[in-house]
mmCIF file of C-alpha atoms in Angstrom:
data_model
loop_
_atom_site.group_PDB
_atom_site.id
_atom_site.type_symbol
_atom_site.label_atom_id
_atom_site.label_comp_id
_atom_site.label_asym_id
_atom_site.label_seq_id
_atom_site.Cartn_x
_atom_site.Cartn_y
_atom_site.Cartn_z
ATOM 1 C CA MET G 1 -78.971 -154.765 -59.064
ATOM 2 C CA THR G 2 -80.253 -154.223 -55.545
ATOM 3 C CA SER G 3 -79.181 -151.818 -52.834
ATOM 4 C CA LYS G 4 -77.490 -152.913 -49.654
ATOM 5 C CA PRO G 5 -80.284 -153.056 -47.069
ATOM 6 C CA ASP G 6 -78.177 -151.395 -44.372
ATOM 7 C CA LEU G 7 -77.472 -148.241 -46.407
ATOM 8 C CA PRO G 8 -79.697 -145.178 -45.969
ATOM 9 C CA GLU G 9 -81.854 -144.901 -49.086
ATOM 10 C CA LEU G 10 -82.139 -141.365 -50.445
ATOM 11 C CA ALA G 11 -84.602 -140.242 -53.096
ATOM 12 C CA PHE G 12 -82.243 -138.823 -55.740
ATOM 13 C CA TYR G 13 -84.381 -136.265 -57.543
ATOM 14 C CA TYR G 14 -83.964 -135.585 -61.260
ATOM 15 C CA PRO G 15 -83.943 -133.994 -63.844
ATOM 16 C CA ASN G 16 -83.793 -130.548 -62.190
ATOM 17 C CA PRO G 17 -81.818 -129.156 -59.248
ATOM 18 C CA ILE G 18 -84.985 -129.039 -57.124
ATOM 19 C CA TRP G 19 -88.621 -130.118 -57.261
ATOM 20 C CA LYS G 20 -91.394 -127.865 -58.554
ATOM 21 C CA ARG G 21 -94.050 -128.407 -55.878
ATOM 22 C CA GLY G 22 -93.626 -128.860 -52.154
ATOM 23 C CA ASP G 23 -96.680 -131.088 -51.720
ATOM 24 C CA TRP G 24 -95.042 -133.636 -54.024
ATOM 25 C CA VAL G 25 -91.984 -133.721 -51.761
ATOM 26 C CA LYS G 26 -94.118 -134.106 -48.640
ATOM 27 C CA ASN G 27 -95.368 -137.383 -50.051
ATOM 28 C CA LEU G 28 -91.965 -138.417 -51.339
ATOM 29 C CA ILE G 29 -90.237 -138.105 -47.962
ATOM 30 C CA LEU G 30 -92.599 -140.703 -46.505
ATOM 31 C CA PHE G 31 -90.955 -143.384 -48.648
ATOM 32 C CA PHE G 32 -87.265 -142.630 -48.154
ATOM 33 C CA ASP G 33 -84.593 -141.900 -45.550
ATOM 34 C CA GLY G 34 -83.973 -138.492 -47.098
ATOM 35 C CA ILE G 35 -83.916 -136.526 -50.333
ATOM 36 C CA ALA G 36 -80.763 -135.898 -52.372
ATOM 37 C CA LEU G 37 -80.284 -133.103 -54.905
ATOM 38 C CA LEU G 38 -77.498 -132.620 -57.443
ATOM 39 C CA VAL G 39 -76.752 -128.906 -57.295
ATOM 40 C CA PRO G 40 -73.956 -126.758 -58.764
ATOM 41 C CA GLU G 41 -72.085 -124.642 -56.239
ATOM 42 C CA TYR G 42 -73.485 -121.337 -57.457
ATOM 43 C CA MET G 43 -77.049 -122.529 -56.785
ATOM 44 C CA GLN G 44 -76.597 -124.075 -53.350
ATOM 45 C CA ASP G 45 -77.424 -120.935 -51.404
ATOM 46 C CA LYS G 46 -80.566 -120.420 -53.496
ATOM 47 C CA LEU G 47 -82.415 -123.621 -52.593
ATOM 48 C CA GLU G 48 -84.371 -121.987 -49.788
ATOM 49 C CA HIS G 49 -85.676 -119.371 -52.229
ATOM 50 C CA PHE G 50 -87.298 -122.080 -54.377
ATOM 51 C CA ASP G 51 -89.306 -123.654 -51.545
ATOM 52 C CA PRO G 52 -88.461 -122.082 -48.151
ATOM 53 C CA ALA G 53 -90.831 -124.065 -45.911
ATOM 54 C CA ILE G 54 -89.967 -127.488 -47.297
ATOM 55 C CA VAL G 55 -86.223 -126.934 -47.634
ATOM 56 C CA VAL G 56 -85.911 -125.550 -44.097
ATOM 57 C CA GLY G 57 -88.112 -128.313 -42.687
ATOM 58 C CA LEU G 58 -86.056 -131.050 -44.326
ATOM 59 C CA GLU G 59 -82.769 -129.439 -43.308
ATOM 60 C CA LYS G 60 -83.992 -129.085 -39.734
ATOM 61 C CA HIS G 61 -84.499 -132.839 -39.505
ATOM 62 C CA GLY G 62 -81.370 -133.800 -41.460
ATOM 63 C CA LEU G 63 -83.378 -135.112 -44.408
ATOM 64 C CA LEU G 64 -82.005 -132.935 -47.219
ATOM 65 C CA HIS G 65 -78.721 -134.034 -48.785
ATOM 66 C CA VAL G 66 -77.144 -131.619 -51.257
ATOM 67 C CA ILE G 67 -74.661 -133.273 -53.601
ATOM 68 C CA LYS G 68 -72.142 -130.829 -55.031
ATOM 69 C CA ALA G 69 -71.951 -131.283 -58.779
ATOM 70 C CA GLU G 70 -68.351 -130.081 -58.831
ATOM 71 C CA GLU G 71 -67.366 -133.024 -56.624
ATOM 72 C CA ALA G 72 -69.784 -135.725 -57.755
ATOM 73 C CA VAL G 73 -69.342 -135.435 -61.518
ATOM 74 C CA GLY G 74 -65.688 -136.431 -61.410
ATOM 75 C CA LYS G 75 -63.461 -138.030 -64.007
ATOM 76 C CA GLU G 76 -65.108 -141.469 -63.955
ATOM 77 C CA ALA G 77 -68.627 -140.052 -64.112
ATOM 78 C CA THR G 78 -67.650 -137.704 -66.927
ATOM 79 C CA GLU G 79 -66.164 -140.598 -68.889
ATOM 80 C CA GLN G 80 -69.377 -142.626 -68.497
ATOM 81 C CA LEU G 81 -71.486 -139.640 -69.494
ATOM 82 C CA GLY G 82 -69.244 -138.927 -72.479
ATOM 83 C CA TYR G 83 -69.312 -142.556 -73.631
ATOM 84 C CA ILE G 84 -73.098 -142.665 -73.716
ATOM 85 C CA LEU G 85 -73.671 -139.174 -75.100
ATOM 86 C CA SER G 86 -71.132 -139.612 -77.888
ATOM 87 C CA ASP G 87 -72.934 -142.731 -79.097
ATOM 88 C CA ILE G 88 -76.277 -140.934 -78.977
ATOM 89 C CA ILE G 89 -74.996 -137.848 -80.798
ATOM 90 C CA VAL G 90 -73.213 -139.812 -83.520
ATOM 91 C CA SER G 91 -76.310 -141.973 -84.045
ATOM 92 C CA GLY G 92 -78.241 -138.888 -85.124
ATOM 93 C CA ALA G 93 -81.010 -139.515 -82.611
ATOM 94 C CA LEU G 94 -80.864 -135.876 -81.462
ATOM 95 C CA ASP G 95 -80.569 -134.213 -84.853
ATOM 96 C CA SER G 96 -84.277 -133.496 -85.227
ATOM 97 C CA LEU G 97 -84.197 -131.372 -82.066
ATOM 98 C CA ALA G 98 -82.090 -128.740 -83.818
ATOM 99 C CA LYS G 99 -85.156 -127.845 -85.905
ATOM 100 C CA ASP G 100 -87.154 -126.881 -82.811
ATOM 101 C CA SER G 101 -87.713 -123.249 -81.934
ATOM 102 C CA THR G 102 -87.669 -124.165 -78.245
ATOM 103 C CA ALA G 103 -85.896 -121.740 -75.918
ATOM 104 C CA PHE G 104 -82.687 -123.146 -74.457
ATOM 105 C CA ASP G 105 -82.237 -123.895 -70.739
ATOM 106 C CA ALA G 106 -79.052 -123.540 -68.728
ATOM 107 C CA LEU G 107 -76.998 -126.566 -67.681
ATOM 108 C CA SER G 108 -74.131 -125.892 -65.290
ATOM 109 C CA ARG G 109 -70.660 -126.660 -66.638
ATOM 110 C CA SER G 110 -70.097 -128.802 -63.532
ATOM 111 C CA ARG G 111 -72.918 -131.167 -64.472
ATOM 112 C CA LEU G 112 -71.510 -131.605 -67.961
ATOM 113 C CA GLY G 113 -68.263 -132.776 -66.364
ATOM 114 C CA TYR G 114 -65.962 -129.788 -66.710
ATOM 115 C CA TYR G 115 -64.637 -130.366 -63.178
ATOM 116 C CA GLY G 116 -64.109 -134.070 -63.830
ATOM 117 C CA ASP G 117 -62.476 -134.074 -67.256
ATOM 118 C CA GLU G 118 -62.443 -130.655 -68.899
ATOM 119 C CA LYS G 119 -61.128 -131.936 -72.221
ATOM 120 C CA LEU G 120 -63.817 -134.595 -72.549
ATOM 121 C CA ALA G 121 -66.587 -132.242 -71.399
ATOM 122 C CA ASP G 122 -65.448 -129.682 -73.966
ATOM 123 C CA MET G 123 -65.542 -132.368 -76.641
ATOM 124 C CA ILE G 124 -69.144 -133.247 -75.718
ATOM 125 C CA PHE G 125 -70.075 -129.564 -75.777
ATOM 126 C CA GLY G 126 -68.415 -129.153 -79.159
ATOM 127 C CA GLN G 127 -70.439 -131.999 -80.648
ATOM 128 C CA LEU G 128 -73.684 -130.519 -79.307
ATOM 129 C CA LYS G 129 -72.799 -127.003 -80.440
ATOM 130 C CA LYS G 130 -71.941 -128.238 -83.931
ATOM 131 C CA ARG G 131 -75.464 -129.675 -84.206
ATOM 132 C CA GLY G 132 -77.156 -126.534 -82.899
ATOM 133 C CA LEU G 133 -78.090 -128.145 -79.563
ATOM 134 C CA ALA G 134 -75.886 -125.987 -77.313
ATOM 135 C CA ARG G 135 -74.387 -122.499 -77.345
ATOM 136 C CA ASP G 136 -71.349 -120.838 -75.803
ATOM 137 C CA THR G 137 -71.612 -119.932 -72.139
ATOM 138 C CA GLU G 138 -72.867 -116.458 -71.381
ATOM 139 C CA ASP G 139 -71.981 -116.344 -67.680
ATOM 140 C CA GLY G 140 -68.964 -118.651 -67.411
ATOM 141 C CA ARG G 141 -70.908 -121.050 -65.163
ATOM 142 C CA SER G 142 -73.580 -122.578 -67.369
ATOM 143 C CA ILE G 143 -74.221 -123.623 -70.958
ATOM 144 C CA PRO G 144 -77.421 -122.789 -72.877
ATOM 145 C CA MET G 145 -78.739 -126.106 -74.158
ATOM 146 C CA HIS G 146 -81.802 -127.612 -75.801
ATOM 147 C CA PRO G 147 -84.112 -128.602 -72.914
ATOM 148 C CA MET G 148 -84.499 -132.210 -74.074
ATOM 149 C CA VAL G 149 -80.731 -132.655 -74.283
ATOM 150 C CA ARG G 150 -80.349 -131.051 -70.873
ATOM 151 C CA SER G 151 -82.960 -133.437 -69.423
ATOM 152 C CA LEU G 152 -81.243 -136.404 -71.043
ATOM 153 C CA ILE G 153 -77.911 -135.486 -69.448
ATOM 154 C CA LEU G 154 -79.466 -135.074 -66.010
ATOM 155 C CA THR G 155 -81.391 -138.333 -66.371
ATOM 156 C CA LEU G 156 -78.171 -140.148 -67.213
ATOM 157 C CA LEU G 157 -76.400 -138.549 -64.242
ATOM 158 C CA SER G 158 -79.139 -139.708 -61.880
ATOM 159 C CA GLN G 159 -78.016 -143.250 -62.714
ATOM 160 C CA ILE G 160 -74.284 -142.749 -63.165
ATOM 161 C CA LEU G 161 -73.922 -141.073 -59.769
ATOM 162 C CA ARG G 162 -75.410 -143.981 -57.833
ATOM 163 C CA GLN G 163 -71.853 -145.271 -57.518
ATOM 164 C CA TYR G 164 -70.855 -141.917 -56.029
ATOM 165 C CA GLY G 165 -73.494 -142.486 -53.361
ATOM 166 C CA ALA G 166 -72.401 -146.066 -52.728
ATOM 167 C CA ASN G 167 -68.842 -144.844 -52.156
ATOM 168 C CA ARG G 168 -70.255 -142.588 -49.437
ATOM 169 C CA ASN G 169 -72.378 -145.282 -47.811
ATOM 170 C CA VAL G 170 -75.760 -144.106 -49.080
ATOM 171 C CA SER G 171 -78.005 -145.586 -51.745
ATOM 172 C CA LEU G 172 -79.148 -142.986 -54.280
ATOM 173 C CA GLU G 173 -82.533 -144.080 -55.645
ATOM 174 C CA PRO G 174 -83.507 -142.169 -58.810
ATOM 175 C CA VAL G 175 -86.941 -140.536 -58.522
ATOM 176 C CA THR G 176 -88.790 -138.062 -60.696
ATOM 177 C CA ASP G 177 -92.069 -136.186 -60.815
ATOM 178 C CA ARG G 178 -91.764 -135.901 -64.610
ATOM 179 C CA PRO G 179 -92.739 -139.358 -65.902
ATOM 180 C CA LEU G 180 -94.002 -138.008 -69.218
ATOM 181 C CA LEU G 181 -90.698 -136.259 -69.848
ATOM 182 C CA ILE G 182 -88.762 -139.463 -69.222
ATOM 183 C CA ALA G 183 -91.157 -141.337 -71.491
ATOM 184 C CA ALA G 184 -90.578 -138.697 -74.181
ATOM 185 C CA LEU G 185 -86.824 -139.179 -73.883
ATOM 186 C CA ALA G 186 -87.166 -142.937 -74.206
ATOM 187 C CA ASP G 187 -89.437 -142.488 -77.218
ATOM 188 C CA MET G 188 -87.060 -140.019 -78.866
ATOM 189 C CA LEU G 189 -84.134 -142.397 -78.441
ATOM 190 C CA SER G 190 -85.994 -145.489 -79.638
ATOM 191 C CA LEU G 191 -85.290 -144.576 -83.245
ATOM 192 C CA PRO G 192 -83.674 -147.345 -85.327
ATOM 193 C CA THR G 193 -80.476 -145.285 -85.473
ATOM 194 C CA ALA G 194 -80.220 -144.913 -81.707
ATOM 195 C CA PRO G 195 -77.720 -147.150 -79.861
ATOM 196 C CA SER G 196 -80.308 -148.531 -77.453
ATOM 197 C CA HIS G 197 -82.038 -151.888 -77.557
ATOM 198 C CA GLY G 198 -83.243 -151.991 -73.970
ATOM 199 C CA GLN G 199 -86.745 -153.230 -73.358
ATOM 200 C CA VAL G 200 -88.361 -150.714 -71.011
ATOM 201 C CA ILE G 201 -91.330 -151.965 -69.054
ATOM 202 C CA THR G 202 -93.407 -149.603 -66.919
ATOM 203 C CA PHE G 203 -95.614 -150.670 -64.046
ATOM 204 C CA ASP G 204 -98.446 -148.421 -62.944
ATOM 205 C CA LEU G 205 -98.820 -149.472 -59.363
ATOM 206 C CA ASN G 206 -100.916 -148.169 -56.521
ATOM 207 C CA THR G 207 -102.259 -144.908 -55.262
ATOM 208 C CA VAL G 208 -100.886 -144.876 -51.753
ATOM 209 C CA MET G 209 -101.067 -141.377 -50.283
ATOM 210 C CA VAL G 210 -103.117 -138.181 -50.171
ATOM 211 C CA ASP G 211 -102.587 -134.635 -51.380
ATOM 212 C CA LEU G 212 -100.552 -133.113 -48.567
ATOM 213 C CA GLY G 213 -100.396 -129.572 -49.968
ATOM 214 C CA PRO G 214 -102.059 -127.817 -46.993
ATOM 215 C CA VAL G 215 -100.470 -130.081 -44.357
ATOM 216 C CA PRO G 216 -97.503 -128.451 -42.515
ATOM 217 C CA ILE G 217 -94.197 -130.209 -43.103
ATOM 218 C CA ASP G 218 -93.733 -130.893 -39.383
ATOM 219 C CA GLU G 219 -97.021 -132.822 -39.300
ATOM 220 C CA VAL G 220 -95.970 -134.828 -42.334
ATOM 221 C CA LEU G 221 -92.657 -135.708 -40.688
ATOM 222 C CA ALA G 222 -94.437 -136.762 -37.492
ATOM 223 C CA PHE G 223 -96.655 -139.091 -39.542
ATOM 224 C CA ARG G 224 -93.503 -140.344 -41.257
ATOM 225 C CA ARG G 225 -91.897 -141.302 -37.935
ATOM 226 C CA GLU G 226 -94.973 -143.246 -36.912
ATOM 227 C CA ASN G 227 -95.356 -145.111 -40.217
ATOM 228 C CA SER G 228 -91.866 -145.233 -41.722
ATOM 229 C CA ASP G 229 -91.545 -149.018 -41.561
ATOM 230 C CA ALA G 230 -94.724 -149.566 -43.569
ATOM 231 C CA PHE G 231 -93.749 -147.123 -46.309
ATOM 232 C CA THR G 232 -90.211 -148.467 -46.492
ATOM 233 C CA GLU G 233 -91.386 -152.052 -46.847
ATOM 234 C CA TYR G 234 -93.867 -151.102 -49.557
ATOM 235 C CA ARG G 235 -91.199 -149.269 -51.549
ATOM 236 C CA ARG G 236 -88.753 -152.149 -51.292
ATOM 237 C CA SER G 237 -91.421 -154.660 -52.235
ATOM 238 C CA VAL G 238 -92.200 -152.649 -55.350
ATOM 239 C CA ARG G 239 -88.537 -152.664 -56.296
ATOM 240 C CA ARG G 240 -88.165 -156.398 -55.719
ATOM 241 C CA PHE G 241 -91.297 -157.000 -57.762
ATOM 242 C CA ALA G 242 -90.062 -155.025 -60.766
ATOM 243 C CA TYR G 243 -86.542 -156.414 -60.508
ATOM 244 C CA GLU G 244 -87.699 -160.024 -60.448
ATOM 245 C CA LEU G 245 -90.150 -159.500 -63.301
ATOM 246 C CA SER G 246 -87.447 -157.915 -65.430
ATOM 247 C CA ARG G 247 -85.508 -161.184 -65.293
ATOM 248 C CA MET G 248 -88.436 -163.375 -66.350
ATOM 249 C CA SER G 249 -89.588 -164.515 -69.741
ATOM 250 C CA LYS G 250 -92.881 -163.192 -71.102
ATOM 251 C CA GLU G 251 -94.643 -166.403 -70.086
ATOM 252 C CA GLN G 252 -93.205 -166.306 -66.574
ATOM 253 C CA LYS G 253 -94.268 -162.666 -66.176
ATOM 254 C CA GLU G 254 -97.865 -163.491 -66.997
ATOM 255 C CA LEU G 255 -97.935 -166.230 -64.371
ATOM 256 C CA ALA G 256 -96.221 -164.228 -61.635
ATOM 257 C CA PHE G 257 -97.751 -160.805 -62.137
ATOM 258 C CA GLU G 258 -101.197 -161.317 -60.626
ATOM 259 C CA ASP G 259 -99.982 -162.970 -57.413
ATOM 260 C CA ARG G 260 -97.221 -160.461 -56.773
ATOM 261 C CA GLN G 261 -99.380 -157.479 -57.681
ATOM 262 C CA ALA G 262 -102.006 -158.733 -55.230
ATOM 263 C CA GLN G 263 -99.438 -158.598 -52.432
ATOM 264 C CA LEU G 264 -98.610 -154.995 -53.289
ATOM 265 C CA ASP G 265 -102.304 -154.116 -53.500
ATOM 266 C CA LYS G 266 -102.771 -155.345 -49.949
ATOM 267 C CA MET G 267 -99.851 -153.294 -48.653
ATOM 268 C CA ALA G 268 -101.027 -150.195 -50.537
ATOM 269 C CA SER G 269 -104.507 -150.574 -49.084
ATOM 270 C CA GLU G 270 -103.063 -150.449 -45.576
ATOM 271 C CA LEU G 271 -101.055 -147.310 -46.384
ATOM 272 C CA LYS G 272 -104.166 -145.618 -47.766
ATOM 273 C CA ARG G 273 -106.094 -146.550 -44.642
ATOM 274 C CA ARG G 274 -103.458 -144.978 -42.406
ATOM 275 C CA SER G 275 -103.183 -141.793 -44.456
ATOM 276 C CA ARG G 276 -106.945 -141.301 -44.708
ATOM 277 C CA LYS G 277 -107.268 -141.803 -40.985
ATOM 278 C CA ALA G 278 -104.621 -139.131 -40.375
ATOM 279 C CA TRP G 279 -105.928 -136.503 -42.809
ATOM 280 C CA ARG G 280 -109.432 -137.659 -43.817
ATOM 281 C CA LYS G 281 -108.818 -137.100 -47.513
ATOM 282 C CA PRO G 282 -109.092 -139.309 -50.593
ATOM 283 C CA ALA G 283 -105.854 -140.809 -51.809
ATOM 284 C CA SER G 284 -104.330 -139.157 -54.861
ATOM 285 C CA PHE G 285 -100.587 -139.772 -54.857
ATOM 286 C CA ALA G 286 -99.478 -142.729 -56.968
ATOM 287 C CA LEU G 287 -96.227 -144.628 -57.064
ATOM 288 C CA ALA G 288 -95.216 -146.029 -60.434
ATOM 289 C CA PHE G 289 -92.104 -147.872 -61.366
ATOM 290 C CA THR G 290 -90.127 -148.284 -64.539
ATOM 291 C CA GLY G 291 -87.902 -151.284 -65.035
ATOM 292 C CA ALA G 292 -85.897 -152.750 -67.856
ATOM 293 C CA MET G 293 -84.420 -155.948 -69.133
ATOM 294 C CA TRP G 294 -81.333 -155.867 -71.289
ATOM 295 C CA THR G 295 -78.222 -157.871 -71.992
ATOM 296 C CA ALA G 296 -75.021 -156.655 -70.425
ATOM 297 C CA ALA G 297 -72.952 -157.802 -73.401
ATOM 298 C CA SER G 298 -74.949 -155.556 -75.726
ATOM 299 C CA GLY G 299 -73.453 -152.473 -74.118
ATOM 300 C CA ASP G 300 -76.940 -151.026 -73.805
ATOM 301 C CA LEU G 301 -76.043 -148.390 -71.223
ATOM 302 C CA LEU G 302 -78.531 -145.923 -72.639
ATOM 303 C CA GLY G 303 -81.493 -148.267 -72.272
ATOM 304 C CA ALA G 304 -80.359 -149.000 -68.734
ATOM 305 C CA ALA G 305 -80.125 -145.354 -67.799
ATOM 306 C CA LEU G 306 -83.521 -144.395 -69.157
ATOM 307 C CA ALA G 307 -85.157 -147.273 -67.331
ATOM 308 C CA GLY G 308 -83.137 -147.038 -64.134
ATOM 309 C CA ALA G 309 -79.719 -147.968 -62.845
ATOM 310 C CA GLY G 310 -77.858 -151.174 -63.447
ATOM 311 C CA SER G 311 -75.126 -152.027 -65.911
ATOM 312 C CA ILE G 312 -74.200 -148.375 -66.127
ATOM 313 C CA LEU G 313 -72.461 -148.874 -62.779
ATOM 314 C CA GLY G 314 -70.376 -151.726 -64.167
ATOM 315 C CA LEU G 315 -70.694 -155.491 -64.014
ATOM 316 C CA GLU G 316 -68.106 -157.931 -62.733
ATOM 317 C CA SER G 317 -68.198 -159.959 -65.930
ATOM 318 C CA PRO G 318 -68.618 -158.996 -69.610
ATOM 319 C CA GLU G 319 -70.687 -162.120 -70.193
ATOM 320 C CA ALA G 320 -74.278 -161.828 -71.344
ATOM 321 C CA VAL G 321 -76.352 -161.475 -68.209
ATOM 322 C CA ASN G 322 -79.963 -160.406 -67.861
ATOM 323 C CA VAL G 323 -80.054 -157.487 -65.484
ATOM 324 C CA GLY G 324 -82.956 -155.620 -63.902
ATOM 325 C CA ALA G 325 -83.029 -151.822 -63.728
ATOM 326 C CA PHE G 326 -85.408 -149.457 -62.016
ATOM 327 C CA SER G 327 -86.406 -145.901 -61.342
ATOM 328 C CA TYR G 328 -89.256 -144.537 -59.252
ATOM 329 C CA LEU G 329 -91.907 -142.415 -60.954
ATOM 330 C CA PHE G 330 -94.310 -140.563 -58.708
ATOM 331 C CA ARG G 331 -97.562 -139.076 -59.941
ATOM 332 C CA ALA G 332 -99.897 -136.738 -58.136
ATOM 333 C CA HIS G 333 -102.774 -135.260 -60.137
ATOM 334 C CA GLU G 334 -102.435 -134.106 -63.719
ATOM 335 C CA HIS G 335 -100.215 -131.122 -62.896
ATOM 336 C CA TYR G 336 -97.263 -133.438 -62.335
ATOM 337 C CA ALA G 337 -97.285 -134.752 -65.894
#
């Protein structure tokens, strides 16, 4: 599934309401038309407290798009979330988590779907609570939940809500700075009892930018204006590359990979040259990409979501069709693991 080229492409960050480090976002904004965050209403006025300089800088230039969870996670999204989670819970794939002594994290009721379909959301909560993976709300706004289950829900929403973006004439492109967490989720759900049979394939691509921690956000945005076309084309080429490979046989992949990777290497080299010229630093920010190949008829929505978007948004035909999925994974030094 590919995005309409005329739609603004927003980096849809997950699995938290906001990023952890501003220098990561400074690199991220070079690749996209803006950054989108899924935020419950009670947290929207707190975003500036998390990262004042970056949030204000992005807002000043119209590059920060806050998606209200109470509006976005409507009835249809809640039904999709409930369908996938119910299969996962019943499969027993999450049961081992109940033995952990891990402290629970809060997930807003809005992101579990209470504003979309309260009855269904309450059913999901009940199943999780029964298995010791969630507890009753303590503040009326959020639900204490096992952190891995919370991350799974937010990862699924990053894919489900792409249709919400399309209905509003923007393309929400899932991105994360937590590739190891997503890999852990995929590994946890790859148990024989889990309802997923998706083949997830990860591409470690190129290092294309520098550590922009000490660079003021206004300077980064000026560089972005001057070089936006190059970064946009690189990002789209990466997506096309992964999408096309996901539809090939193993033999076809082996033949196509070297030639197509060489094209991306050349583009990445040019981006590194420009960034080093601007800031005279070694490159350290890498773009990776996870894709998947699955069969639509298998109903493998979970495999699709963990690898990227795709059949989770619905296909026109129930026939068996090989579909490509994707999600962007950005790495910058070891502290982004």
